[in-house]
Tab-separated table of C-alpha atoms and ligand atoms in Angstrom:
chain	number	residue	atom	x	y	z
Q	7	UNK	CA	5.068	-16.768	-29.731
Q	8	UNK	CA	6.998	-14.117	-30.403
Q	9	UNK	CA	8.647	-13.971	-26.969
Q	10	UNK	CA	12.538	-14.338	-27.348
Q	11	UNK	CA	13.111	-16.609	-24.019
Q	12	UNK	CA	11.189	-20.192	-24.085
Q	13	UNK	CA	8.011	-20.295	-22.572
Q	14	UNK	CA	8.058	-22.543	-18.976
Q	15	UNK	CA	5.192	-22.291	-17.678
Q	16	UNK	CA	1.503	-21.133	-18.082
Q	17	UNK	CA	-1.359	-20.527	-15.393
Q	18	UNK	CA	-4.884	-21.766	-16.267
Q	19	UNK	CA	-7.621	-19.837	-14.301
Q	20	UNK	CA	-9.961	-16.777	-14.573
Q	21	UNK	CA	-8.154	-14.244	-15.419
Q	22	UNK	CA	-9.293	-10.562	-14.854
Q	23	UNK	CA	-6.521	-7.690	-16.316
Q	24	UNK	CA	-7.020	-3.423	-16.840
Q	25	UNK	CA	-5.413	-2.025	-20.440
Q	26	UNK	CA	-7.270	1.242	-19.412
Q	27	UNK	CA	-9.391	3.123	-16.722
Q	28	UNK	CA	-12.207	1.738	-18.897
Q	29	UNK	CA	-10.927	-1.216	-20.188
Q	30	UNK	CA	-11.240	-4.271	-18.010
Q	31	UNK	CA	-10.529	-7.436	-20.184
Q	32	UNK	CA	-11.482	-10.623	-18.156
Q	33	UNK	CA	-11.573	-14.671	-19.392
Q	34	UNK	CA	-13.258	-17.055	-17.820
Q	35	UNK	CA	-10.841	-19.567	-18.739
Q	36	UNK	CA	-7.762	-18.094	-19.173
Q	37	UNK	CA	-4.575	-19.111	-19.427
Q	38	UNK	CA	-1.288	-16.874	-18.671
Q	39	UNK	CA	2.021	-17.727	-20.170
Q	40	UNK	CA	5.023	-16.824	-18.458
Q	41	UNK	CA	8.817	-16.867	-20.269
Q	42	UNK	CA	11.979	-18.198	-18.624
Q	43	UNK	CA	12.825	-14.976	-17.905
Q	44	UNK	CA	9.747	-13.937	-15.729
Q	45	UNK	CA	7.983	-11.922	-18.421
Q	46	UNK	CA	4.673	-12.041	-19.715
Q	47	UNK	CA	4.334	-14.612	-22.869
Q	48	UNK	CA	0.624	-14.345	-23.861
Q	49	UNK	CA	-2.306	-14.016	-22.025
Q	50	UNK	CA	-5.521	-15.319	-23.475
Q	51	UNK	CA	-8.234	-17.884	-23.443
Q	52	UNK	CA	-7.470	-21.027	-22.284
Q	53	UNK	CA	-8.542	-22.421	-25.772
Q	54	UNK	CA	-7.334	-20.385	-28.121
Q	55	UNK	CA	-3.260	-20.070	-26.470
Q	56	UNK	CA	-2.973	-23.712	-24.955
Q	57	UNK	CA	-2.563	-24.897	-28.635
Q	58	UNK	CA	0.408	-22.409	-29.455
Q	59	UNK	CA	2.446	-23.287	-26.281
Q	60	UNK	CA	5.712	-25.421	-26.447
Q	61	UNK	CA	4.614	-29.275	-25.731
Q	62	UNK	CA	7.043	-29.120	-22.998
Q	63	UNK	CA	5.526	-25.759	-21.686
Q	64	UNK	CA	4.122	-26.970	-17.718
Q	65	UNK	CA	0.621	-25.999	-17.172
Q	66	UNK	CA	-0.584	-24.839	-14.144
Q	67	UNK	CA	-4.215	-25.741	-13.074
Q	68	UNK	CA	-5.263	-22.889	-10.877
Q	69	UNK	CA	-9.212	-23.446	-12.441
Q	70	UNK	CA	-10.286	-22.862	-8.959
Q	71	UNK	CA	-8.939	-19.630	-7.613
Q	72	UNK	CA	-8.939	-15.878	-9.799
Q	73	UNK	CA	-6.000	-14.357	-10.690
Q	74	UNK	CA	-5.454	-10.164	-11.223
Q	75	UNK	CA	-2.147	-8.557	-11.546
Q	76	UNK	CA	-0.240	-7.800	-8.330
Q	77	UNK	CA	-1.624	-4.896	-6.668
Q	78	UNK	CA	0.365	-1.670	-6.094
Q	79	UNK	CA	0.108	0.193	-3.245
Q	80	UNK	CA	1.463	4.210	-4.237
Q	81	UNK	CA	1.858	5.301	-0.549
Q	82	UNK	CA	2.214	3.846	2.685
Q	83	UNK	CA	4.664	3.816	5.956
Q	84	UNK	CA	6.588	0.617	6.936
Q	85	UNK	CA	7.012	1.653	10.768
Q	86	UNK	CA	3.306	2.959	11.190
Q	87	UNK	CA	2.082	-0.753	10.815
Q	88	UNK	CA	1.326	-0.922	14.533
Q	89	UNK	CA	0.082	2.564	15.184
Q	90	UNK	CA	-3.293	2.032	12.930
Q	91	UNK	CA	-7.065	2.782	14.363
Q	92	UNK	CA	-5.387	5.853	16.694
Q	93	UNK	CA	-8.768	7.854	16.328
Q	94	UNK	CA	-9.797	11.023	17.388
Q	95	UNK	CA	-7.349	13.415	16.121
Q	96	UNK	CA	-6.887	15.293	12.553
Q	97	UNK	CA	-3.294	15.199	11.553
Q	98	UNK	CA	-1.096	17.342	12.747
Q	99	UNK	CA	-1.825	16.045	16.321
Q	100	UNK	CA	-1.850	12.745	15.743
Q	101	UNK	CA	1.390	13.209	13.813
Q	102	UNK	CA	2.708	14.847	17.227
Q	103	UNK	CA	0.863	11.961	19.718
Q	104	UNK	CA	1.506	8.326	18.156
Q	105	UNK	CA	3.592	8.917	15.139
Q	106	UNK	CA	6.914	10.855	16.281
Q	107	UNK	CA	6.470	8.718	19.250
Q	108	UNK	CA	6.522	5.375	16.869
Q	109	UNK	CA	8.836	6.058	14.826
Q	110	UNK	CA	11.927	7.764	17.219
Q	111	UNK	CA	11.452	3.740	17.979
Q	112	UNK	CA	13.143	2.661	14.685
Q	113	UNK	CA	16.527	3.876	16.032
Q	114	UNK	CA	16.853	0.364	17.231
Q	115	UNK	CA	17.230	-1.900	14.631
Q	116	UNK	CA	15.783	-4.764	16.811
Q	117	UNK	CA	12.406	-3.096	16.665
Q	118	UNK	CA	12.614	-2.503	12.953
Q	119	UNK	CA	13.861	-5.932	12.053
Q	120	UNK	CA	10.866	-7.242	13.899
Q	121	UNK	CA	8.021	-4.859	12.004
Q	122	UNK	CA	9.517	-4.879	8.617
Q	123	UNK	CA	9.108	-9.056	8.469
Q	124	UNK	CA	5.337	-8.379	9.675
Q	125	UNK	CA	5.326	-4.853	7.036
Q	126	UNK	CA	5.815	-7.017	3.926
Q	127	UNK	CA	4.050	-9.968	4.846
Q	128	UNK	CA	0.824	-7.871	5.136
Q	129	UNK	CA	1.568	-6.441	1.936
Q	130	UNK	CA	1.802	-9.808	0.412
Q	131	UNK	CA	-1.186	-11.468	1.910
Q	132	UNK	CA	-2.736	-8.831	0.519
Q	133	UNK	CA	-1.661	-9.330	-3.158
Q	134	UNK	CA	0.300	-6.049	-3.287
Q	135	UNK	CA	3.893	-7.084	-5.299
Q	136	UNK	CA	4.930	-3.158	-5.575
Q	137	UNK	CA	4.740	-0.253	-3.095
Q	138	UNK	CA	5.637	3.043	-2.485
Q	139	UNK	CA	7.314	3.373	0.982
Q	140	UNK	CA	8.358	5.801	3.729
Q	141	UNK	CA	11.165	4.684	5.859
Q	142	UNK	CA	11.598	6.872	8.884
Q	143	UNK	CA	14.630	9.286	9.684
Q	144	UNK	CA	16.937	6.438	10.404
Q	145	UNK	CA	19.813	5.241	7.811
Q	146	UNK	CA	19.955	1.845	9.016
Q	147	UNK	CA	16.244	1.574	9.550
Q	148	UNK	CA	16.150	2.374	6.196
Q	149	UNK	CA	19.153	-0.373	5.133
Q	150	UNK	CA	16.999	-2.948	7.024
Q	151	UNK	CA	13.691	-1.771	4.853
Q	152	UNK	CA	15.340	-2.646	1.766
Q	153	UNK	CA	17.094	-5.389	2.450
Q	154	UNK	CA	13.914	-7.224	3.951
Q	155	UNK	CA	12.428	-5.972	0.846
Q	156	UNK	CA	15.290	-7.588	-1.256
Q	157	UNK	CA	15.000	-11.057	0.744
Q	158	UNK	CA	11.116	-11.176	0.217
Q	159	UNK	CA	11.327	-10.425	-3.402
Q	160	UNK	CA	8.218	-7.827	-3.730
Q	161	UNK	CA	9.207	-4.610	-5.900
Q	162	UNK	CA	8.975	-1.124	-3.776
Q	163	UNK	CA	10.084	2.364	-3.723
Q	164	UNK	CA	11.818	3.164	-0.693
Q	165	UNK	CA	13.322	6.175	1.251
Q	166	UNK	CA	14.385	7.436	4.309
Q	167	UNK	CA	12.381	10.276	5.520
Q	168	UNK	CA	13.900	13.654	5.623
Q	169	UNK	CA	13.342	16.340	8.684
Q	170	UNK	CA	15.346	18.991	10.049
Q	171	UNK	CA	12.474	21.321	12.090
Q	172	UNK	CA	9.637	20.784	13.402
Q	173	UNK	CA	8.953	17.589	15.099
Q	174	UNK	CA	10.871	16.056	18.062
Q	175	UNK	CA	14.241	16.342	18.607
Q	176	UNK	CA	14.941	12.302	18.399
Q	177	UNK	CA	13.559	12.914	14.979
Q	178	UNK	CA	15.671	15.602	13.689
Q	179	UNK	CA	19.021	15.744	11.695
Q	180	UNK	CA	21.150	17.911	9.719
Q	181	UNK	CA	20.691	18.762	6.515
Q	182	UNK	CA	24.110	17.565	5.807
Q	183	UNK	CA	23.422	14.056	7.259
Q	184	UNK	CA	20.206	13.504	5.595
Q	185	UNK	CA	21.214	13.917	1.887
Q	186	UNK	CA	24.697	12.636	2.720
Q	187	UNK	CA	22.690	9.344	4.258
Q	188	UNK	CA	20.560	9.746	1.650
Q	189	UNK	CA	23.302	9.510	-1.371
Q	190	UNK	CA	24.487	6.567	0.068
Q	191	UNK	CA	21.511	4.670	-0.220
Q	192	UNK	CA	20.953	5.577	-3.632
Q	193	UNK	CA	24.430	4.521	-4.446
Q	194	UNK	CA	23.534	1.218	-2.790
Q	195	UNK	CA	20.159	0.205	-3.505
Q	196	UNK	CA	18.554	2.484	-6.455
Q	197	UNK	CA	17.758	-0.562	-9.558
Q	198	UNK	CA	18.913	-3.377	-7.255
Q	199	UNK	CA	17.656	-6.709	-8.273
Q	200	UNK	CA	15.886	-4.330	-10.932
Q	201	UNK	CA	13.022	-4.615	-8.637
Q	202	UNK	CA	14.205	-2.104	-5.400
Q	203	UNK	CA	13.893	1.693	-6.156
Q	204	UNK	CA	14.820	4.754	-4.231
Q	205	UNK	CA	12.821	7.675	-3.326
Q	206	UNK	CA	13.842	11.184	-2.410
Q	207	UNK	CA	11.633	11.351	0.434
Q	208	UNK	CA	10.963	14.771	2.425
Q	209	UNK	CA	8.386	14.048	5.030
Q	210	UNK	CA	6.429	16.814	4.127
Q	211	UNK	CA	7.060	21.218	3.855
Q	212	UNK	CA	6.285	21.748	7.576
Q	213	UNK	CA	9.110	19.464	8.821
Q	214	UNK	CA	11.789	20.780	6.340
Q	215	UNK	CA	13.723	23.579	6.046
Q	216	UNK	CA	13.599	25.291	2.603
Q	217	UNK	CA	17.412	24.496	2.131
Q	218	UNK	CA	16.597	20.802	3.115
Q	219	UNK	CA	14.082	20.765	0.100
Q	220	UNK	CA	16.440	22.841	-2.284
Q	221	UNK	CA	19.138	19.955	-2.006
Q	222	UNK	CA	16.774	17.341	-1.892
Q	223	UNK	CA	14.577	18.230	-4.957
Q	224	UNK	CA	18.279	18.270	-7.093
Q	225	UNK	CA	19.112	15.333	-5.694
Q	226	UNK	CA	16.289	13.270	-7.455
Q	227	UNK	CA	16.539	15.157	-10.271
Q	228	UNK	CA	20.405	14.739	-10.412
Q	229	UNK	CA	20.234	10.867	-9.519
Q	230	UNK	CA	17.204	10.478	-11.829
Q	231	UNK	CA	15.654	8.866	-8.542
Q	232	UNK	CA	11.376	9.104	-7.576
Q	233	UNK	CA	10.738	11.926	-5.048
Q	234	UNK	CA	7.626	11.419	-2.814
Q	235	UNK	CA	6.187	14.070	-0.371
Q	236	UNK	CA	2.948	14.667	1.577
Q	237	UNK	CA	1.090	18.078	-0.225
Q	238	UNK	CA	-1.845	19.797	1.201
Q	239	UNK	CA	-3.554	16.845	3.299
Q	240	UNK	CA	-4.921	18.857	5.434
Q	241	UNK	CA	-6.285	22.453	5.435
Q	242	UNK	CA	-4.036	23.016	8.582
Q	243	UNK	CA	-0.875	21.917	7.197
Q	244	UNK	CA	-1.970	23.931	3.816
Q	245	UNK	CA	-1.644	26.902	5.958
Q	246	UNK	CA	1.074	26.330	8.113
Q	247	UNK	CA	3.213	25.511	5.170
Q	248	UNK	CA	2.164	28.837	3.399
Q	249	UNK	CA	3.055	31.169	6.230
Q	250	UNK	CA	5.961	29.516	6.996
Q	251	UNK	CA	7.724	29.130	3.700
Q	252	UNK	CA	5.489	32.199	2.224
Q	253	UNK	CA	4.554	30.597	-0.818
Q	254	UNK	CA	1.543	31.417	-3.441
Q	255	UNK	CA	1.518	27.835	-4.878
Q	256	UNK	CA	1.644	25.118	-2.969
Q	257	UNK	CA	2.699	23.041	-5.893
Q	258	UNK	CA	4.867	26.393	-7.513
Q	259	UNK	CA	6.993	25.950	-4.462
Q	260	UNK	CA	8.230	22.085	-4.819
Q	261	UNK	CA	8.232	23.812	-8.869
Q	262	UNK	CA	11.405	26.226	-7.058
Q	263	UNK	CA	12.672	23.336	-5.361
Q	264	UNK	CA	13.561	21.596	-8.372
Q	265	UNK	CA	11.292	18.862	-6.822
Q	266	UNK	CA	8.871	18.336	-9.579
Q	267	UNK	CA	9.765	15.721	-12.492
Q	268	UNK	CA	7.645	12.629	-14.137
Q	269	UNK	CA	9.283	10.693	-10.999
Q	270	UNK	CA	7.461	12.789	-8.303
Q	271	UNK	CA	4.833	11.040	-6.256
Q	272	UNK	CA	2.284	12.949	-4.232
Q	273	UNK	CA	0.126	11.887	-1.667
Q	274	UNK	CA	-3.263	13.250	-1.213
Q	275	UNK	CA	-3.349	16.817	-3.043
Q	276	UNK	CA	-6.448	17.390	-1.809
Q	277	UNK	CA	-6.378	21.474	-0.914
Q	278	UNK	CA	-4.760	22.113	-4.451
Q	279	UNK	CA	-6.045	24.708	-6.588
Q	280	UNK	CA	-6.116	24.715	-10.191
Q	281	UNK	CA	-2.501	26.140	-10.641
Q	282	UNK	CA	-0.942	23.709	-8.438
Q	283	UNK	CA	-2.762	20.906	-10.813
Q	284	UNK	CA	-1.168	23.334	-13.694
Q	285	UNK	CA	2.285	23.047	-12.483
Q	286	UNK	CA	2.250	19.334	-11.777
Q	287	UNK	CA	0.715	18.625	-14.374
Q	288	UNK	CA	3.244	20.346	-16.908
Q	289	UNK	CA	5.919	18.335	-15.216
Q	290	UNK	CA	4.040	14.864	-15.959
Q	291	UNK	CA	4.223	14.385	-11.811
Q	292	UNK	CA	1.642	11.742	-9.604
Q	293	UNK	CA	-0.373	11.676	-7.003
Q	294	UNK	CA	-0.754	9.053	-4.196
Q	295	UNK	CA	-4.655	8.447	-3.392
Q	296	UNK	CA	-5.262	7.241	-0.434
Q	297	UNK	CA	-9.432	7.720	0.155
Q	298	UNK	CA	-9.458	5.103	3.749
Q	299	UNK	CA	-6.461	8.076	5.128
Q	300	UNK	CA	-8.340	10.762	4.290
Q	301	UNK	CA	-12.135	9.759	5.547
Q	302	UNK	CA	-9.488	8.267	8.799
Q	303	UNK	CA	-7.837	11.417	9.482
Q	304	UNK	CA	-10.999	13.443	8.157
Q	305	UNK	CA	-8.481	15.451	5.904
Q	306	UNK	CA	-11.614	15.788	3.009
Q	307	UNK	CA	-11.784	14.559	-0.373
Q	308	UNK	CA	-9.347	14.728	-3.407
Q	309	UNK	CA	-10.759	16.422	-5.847
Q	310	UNK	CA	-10.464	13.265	-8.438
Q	311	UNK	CA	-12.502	15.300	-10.902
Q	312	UNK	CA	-9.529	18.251	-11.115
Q	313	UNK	CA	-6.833	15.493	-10.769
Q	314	UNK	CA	-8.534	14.216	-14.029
Q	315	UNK	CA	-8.805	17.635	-16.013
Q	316	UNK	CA	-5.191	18.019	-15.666
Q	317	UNK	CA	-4.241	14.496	-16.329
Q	318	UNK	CA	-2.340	13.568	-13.998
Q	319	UNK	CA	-1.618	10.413	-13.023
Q	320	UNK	CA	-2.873	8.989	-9.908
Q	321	UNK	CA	-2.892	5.518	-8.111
Q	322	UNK	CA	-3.938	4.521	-4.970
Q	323	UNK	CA	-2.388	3.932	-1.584
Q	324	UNK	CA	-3.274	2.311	1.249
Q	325	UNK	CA	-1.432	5.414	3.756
Q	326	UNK	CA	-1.021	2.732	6.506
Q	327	UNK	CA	-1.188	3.954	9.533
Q	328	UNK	CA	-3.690	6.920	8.999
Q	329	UNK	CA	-5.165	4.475	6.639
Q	330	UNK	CA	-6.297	1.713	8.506
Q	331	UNK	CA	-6.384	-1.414	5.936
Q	332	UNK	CA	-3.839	-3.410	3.242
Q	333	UNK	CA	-6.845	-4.197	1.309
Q	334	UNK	CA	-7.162	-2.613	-1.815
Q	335	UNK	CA	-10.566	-4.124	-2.101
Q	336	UNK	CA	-11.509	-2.364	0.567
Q	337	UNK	CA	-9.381	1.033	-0.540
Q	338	UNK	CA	-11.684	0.566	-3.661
Q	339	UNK	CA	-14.795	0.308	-2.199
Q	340	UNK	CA	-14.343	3.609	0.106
Q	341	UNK	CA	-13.485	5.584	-2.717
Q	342	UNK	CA	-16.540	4.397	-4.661
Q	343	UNK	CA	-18.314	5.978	-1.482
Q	344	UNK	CA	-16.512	9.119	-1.247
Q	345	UNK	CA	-16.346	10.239	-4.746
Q	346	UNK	CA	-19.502	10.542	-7.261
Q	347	UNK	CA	-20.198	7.545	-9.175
Q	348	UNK	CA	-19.576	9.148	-12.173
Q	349	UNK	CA	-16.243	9.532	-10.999
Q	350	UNK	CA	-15.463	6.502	-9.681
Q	351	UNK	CA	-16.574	3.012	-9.783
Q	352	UNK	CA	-15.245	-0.955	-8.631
Q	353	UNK	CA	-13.667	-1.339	-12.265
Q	354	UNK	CA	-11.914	2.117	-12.090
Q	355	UNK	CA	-10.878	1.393	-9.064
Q	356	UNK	CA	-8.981	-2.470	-9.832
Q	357	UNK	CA	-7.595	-0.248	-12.933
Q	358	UNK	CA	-6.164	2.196	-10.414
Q	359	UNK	CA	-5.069	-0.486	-8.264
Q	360	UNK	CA	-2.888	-2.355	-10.730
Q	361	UNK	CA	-2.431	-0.125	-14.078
Q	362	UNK	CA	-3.561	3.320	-12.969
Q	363	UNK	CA	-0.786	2.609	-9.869
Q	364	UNK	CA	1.824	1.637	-12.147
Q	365	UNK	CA	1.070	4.417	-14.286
Q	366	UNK	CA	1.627	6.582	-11.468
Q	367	UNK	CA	5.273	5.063	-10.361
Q	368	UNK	CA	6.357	5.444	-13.879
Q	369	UNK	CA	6.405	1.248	-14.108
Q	370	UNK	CA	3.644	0.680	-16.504
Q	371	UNK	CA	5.911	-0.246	-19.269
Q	372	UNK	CA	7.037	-3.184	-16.689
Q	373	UNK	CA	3.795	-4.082	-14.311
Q	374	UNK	CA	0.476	-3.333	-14.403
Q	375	UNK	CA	-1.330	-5.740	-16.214
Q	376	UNK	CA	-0.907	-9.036	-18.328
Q	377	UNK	CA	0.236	-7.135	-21.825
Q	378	UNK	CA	3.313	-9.281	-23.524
Q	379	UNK	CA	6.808	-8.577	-21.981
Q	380	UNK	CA	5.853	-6.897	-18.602
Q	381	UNK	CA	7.275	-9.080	-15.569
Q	382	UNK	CA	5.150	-11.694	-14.806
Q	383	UNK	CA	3.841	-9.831	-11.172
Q	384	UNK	CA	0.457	-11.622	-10.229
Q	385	UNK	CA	-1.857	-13.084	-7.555
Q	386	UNK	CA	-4.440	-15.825	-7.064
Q	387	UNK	CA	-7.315	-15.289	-4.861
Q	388	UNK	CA	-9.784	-17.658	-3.981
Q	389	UNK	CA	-12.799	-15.655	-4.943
Q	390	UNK	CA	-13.689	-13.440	-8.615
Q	391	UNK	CA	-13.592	-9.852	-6.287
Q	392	UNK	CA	-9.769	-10.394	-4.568
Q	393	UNK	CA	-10.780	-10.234	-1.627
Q	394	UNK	CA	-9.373	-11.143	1.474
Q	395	UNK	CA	-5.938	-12.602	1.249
Q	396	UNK	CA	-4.456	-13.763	-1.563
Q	397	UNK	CA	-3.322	-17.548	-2.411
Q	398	UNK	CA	0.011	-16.767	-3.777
Q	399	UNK	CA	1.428	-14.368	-5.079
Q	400	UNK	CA	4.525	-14.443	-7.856
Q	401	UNK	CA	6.823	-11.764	-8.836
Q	402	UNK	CA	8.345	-11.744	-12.368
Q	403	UNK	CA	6.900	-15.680	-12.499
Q	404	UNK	CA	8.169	-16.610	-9.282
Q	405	UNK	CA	5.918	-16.801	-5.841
Q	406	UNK	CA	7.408	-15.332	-3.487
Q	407	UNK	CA	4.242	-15.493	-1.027
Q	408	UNK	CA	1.948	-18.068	-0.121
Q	409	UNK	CA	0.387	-18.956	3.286
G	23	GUN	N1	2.032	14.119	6.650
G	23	GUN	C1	3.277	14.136	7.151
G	23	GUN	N2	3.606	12.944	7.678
G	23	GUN	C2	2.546	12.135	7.503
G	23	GUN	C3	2.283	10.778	7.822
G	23	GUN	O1	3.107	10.056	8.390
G	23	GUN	N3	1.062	10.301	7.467
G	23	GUN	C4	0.145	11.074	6.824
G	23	GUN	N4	-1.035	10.543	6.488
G	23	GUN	N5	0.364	12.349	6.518
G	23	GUN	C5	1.552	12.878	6.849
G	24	FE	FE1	1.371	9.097	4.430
């Protein structure tokens, strides 16, 4: 084994891993070493890498359940977790009827304490180890998101969301504040535990001011933090944004910003058009898919096939609470309806759910998939598709989650 830390333990079960969109590699009796340091050892057939462990090395026998990579989850919102299945409206209005409402409700911690316990065990029961999160306005709301985070162990992205116009009072502050606020939690949390990582997070261009975006887009870049927005969901917002910041590109004007870097997440791009896809792609940025939001909301469809010409990198997010589900099985299957099959299928999709996703988040060189020295991040389920929730779930070797 060429693994410099000893080799502890080692899972038997079927084992089902993506090394590309195309590339599924599966055993039916596999067997997963992990090192004492949490890392990925080997993973192979049961027969051919039980012979090569240490004698002392503890087996596992998990021959009963399936086990995939932990899934990761590119976009959602921790205090929306109550406010899914609000049908009816397109965004902007539902933003303005159970959102702003919801979250002007995080200013007591009380209420956030309560909902970020519930937030993370969803997101375990449902085998997702990393994700991508909005916090709301609130500093300590935010504080409370990571530290829950931090206690249950999971990897995520977090930041507190940044408006200064726009929306309701209750959910306004300065400029000042926010990236003051802002560069404190960066300070505090950004690499903690080497799993908790923080994310420049504008709300999206209608509900910030162009000097609000100026600062924060250098921020990120300055802090060499991940900067995650909302960009042209909705046909609506794609024009309201363009008269009111008078912009060409959509994408050119996060480019001005100084908002665009290979750490920039974006969530739906679906009303792009092929210079936007240009400009992010020259500056190796993401997007955030999140099909169950967009047939929700009825925002349309991303245009996977343009996302694809210009190589970006996308994962997929479950955009709870337009998006009504944790379950990336689920997530999957609705973009296997919404896009053509040539586009997308059930084995793209578990590549985009595990891989593709950490591709996206800049992780892939750390999570993703079973491949030798990545952090041991995985789930069992009890079933070959992952569905439903999952058995346990382990983070760098370790569960953290079980029912
Ligand atoms: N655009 C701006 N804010 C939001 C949000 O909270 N959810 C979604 N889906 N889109 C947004
Ligand atoms: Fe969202």
């Amino acid at each position: 084994m060429p693994s410099s830390h000893p080799i502890r333990e080692a899972f038997r079960a079927p084992i089902r891993h993506a090394l590309g969109p195309n590339q599924i590699v599966e055993f039916a009796d596999g067997l997963l070493a992990v090192d004492e340091s949490g890392r990925i050892a080997a993973c192979d057939a049961y027969d051919r890498l039980f012979p090569r462990l240490p004698g002392d090395c503890v087996i596992h026998d998990y021959t009963n359940f399936w086990i995939t990579p932990g899934f990761i989850d590119c976009h959602v919102h921790l205090p929306q977790l109550d406010c899914r299945n609000k049908n009816g409206l397109t965004l902007l209005d539902w933003l303005a009827k159970y959102i702003y409402p919801a979250e002007t409700k995080f200013a007591d911690p009380h209420v956030v304490r309560n909902m970020a316990e519930r937030f993370y065990d969803e997101l375990l029961k449902h085998g997702i180890t990393t994700a991508a999160i909005y916090s709301t306005i609130h500093y300590e709301a935010t504080e409370i998101a990571f530290q829950f985070a931090k206690e249950k162990g999971l990897r995520a992205i977090i930041g507190q969301v940044l408006m200064d116009q726009n929306a309701p009072q209750s959910l306004l502050k300065s400029h000042l504040q926010l990236l003051n606020e802002t560069e404190k939690l960066i300070a505090k949390w950004h690499g903690c535990d080497n799993r908790l990582f923080y994310a420049v997070t504008p709300r999206f261009a209608l509900t910030c001011s162009k000097t609000l975006l100026d600062e924060a887009g250098k921020l990120a870049l300055e802090a060499k933090v991940y900067f995650q927005t909302h960009l042209a969901e909705t046909r609506q917002e794609w024009q309201q944004a363009k008269e009111m910041h008078s912009f060409k590109s959509y994408a050119g004007f996060y480019e001005s910003r100084h908002a665009l870097s290979s750490r920039s997440l974006f969530a739906h791009c679906i009303y792009l058009e092929d210079c936007d896809f240009k400009i992010l792609s020259d500056y190796h940025a993401s997007v955030a898919h999140c099909p169950t939001s967009n047939v929700f909301l009825k925002s349309g469809t991303m245009p996977i096939e343009k996302v694809e010409t210009y190589g970006l990198h996308f994962g997929l997010g479950t955009d709870v609470g337009a998006g009504p589900t944790f379950s990336m099985q689920e997530i999957i299957g609705c973009a296997c309806e919404v896009h053509p099959k040539e586009m997308m299928n059930r084995e793209k999709g578990f590549y985009l759910a595990t891989l593709g996703g950490a591709e996206a988040l800049s992780l892939a060189h750390q999570i993703g998939n079973f491949v030798e020295g990545k952090w041991a991040d995985f789930c069992l389920f009890d079933n070959p598709n992952f569905e439903g929730r999952a058995k346990k779930v382990f983070v760098a070797g370790q569960c953290i989650w079980k029912p």
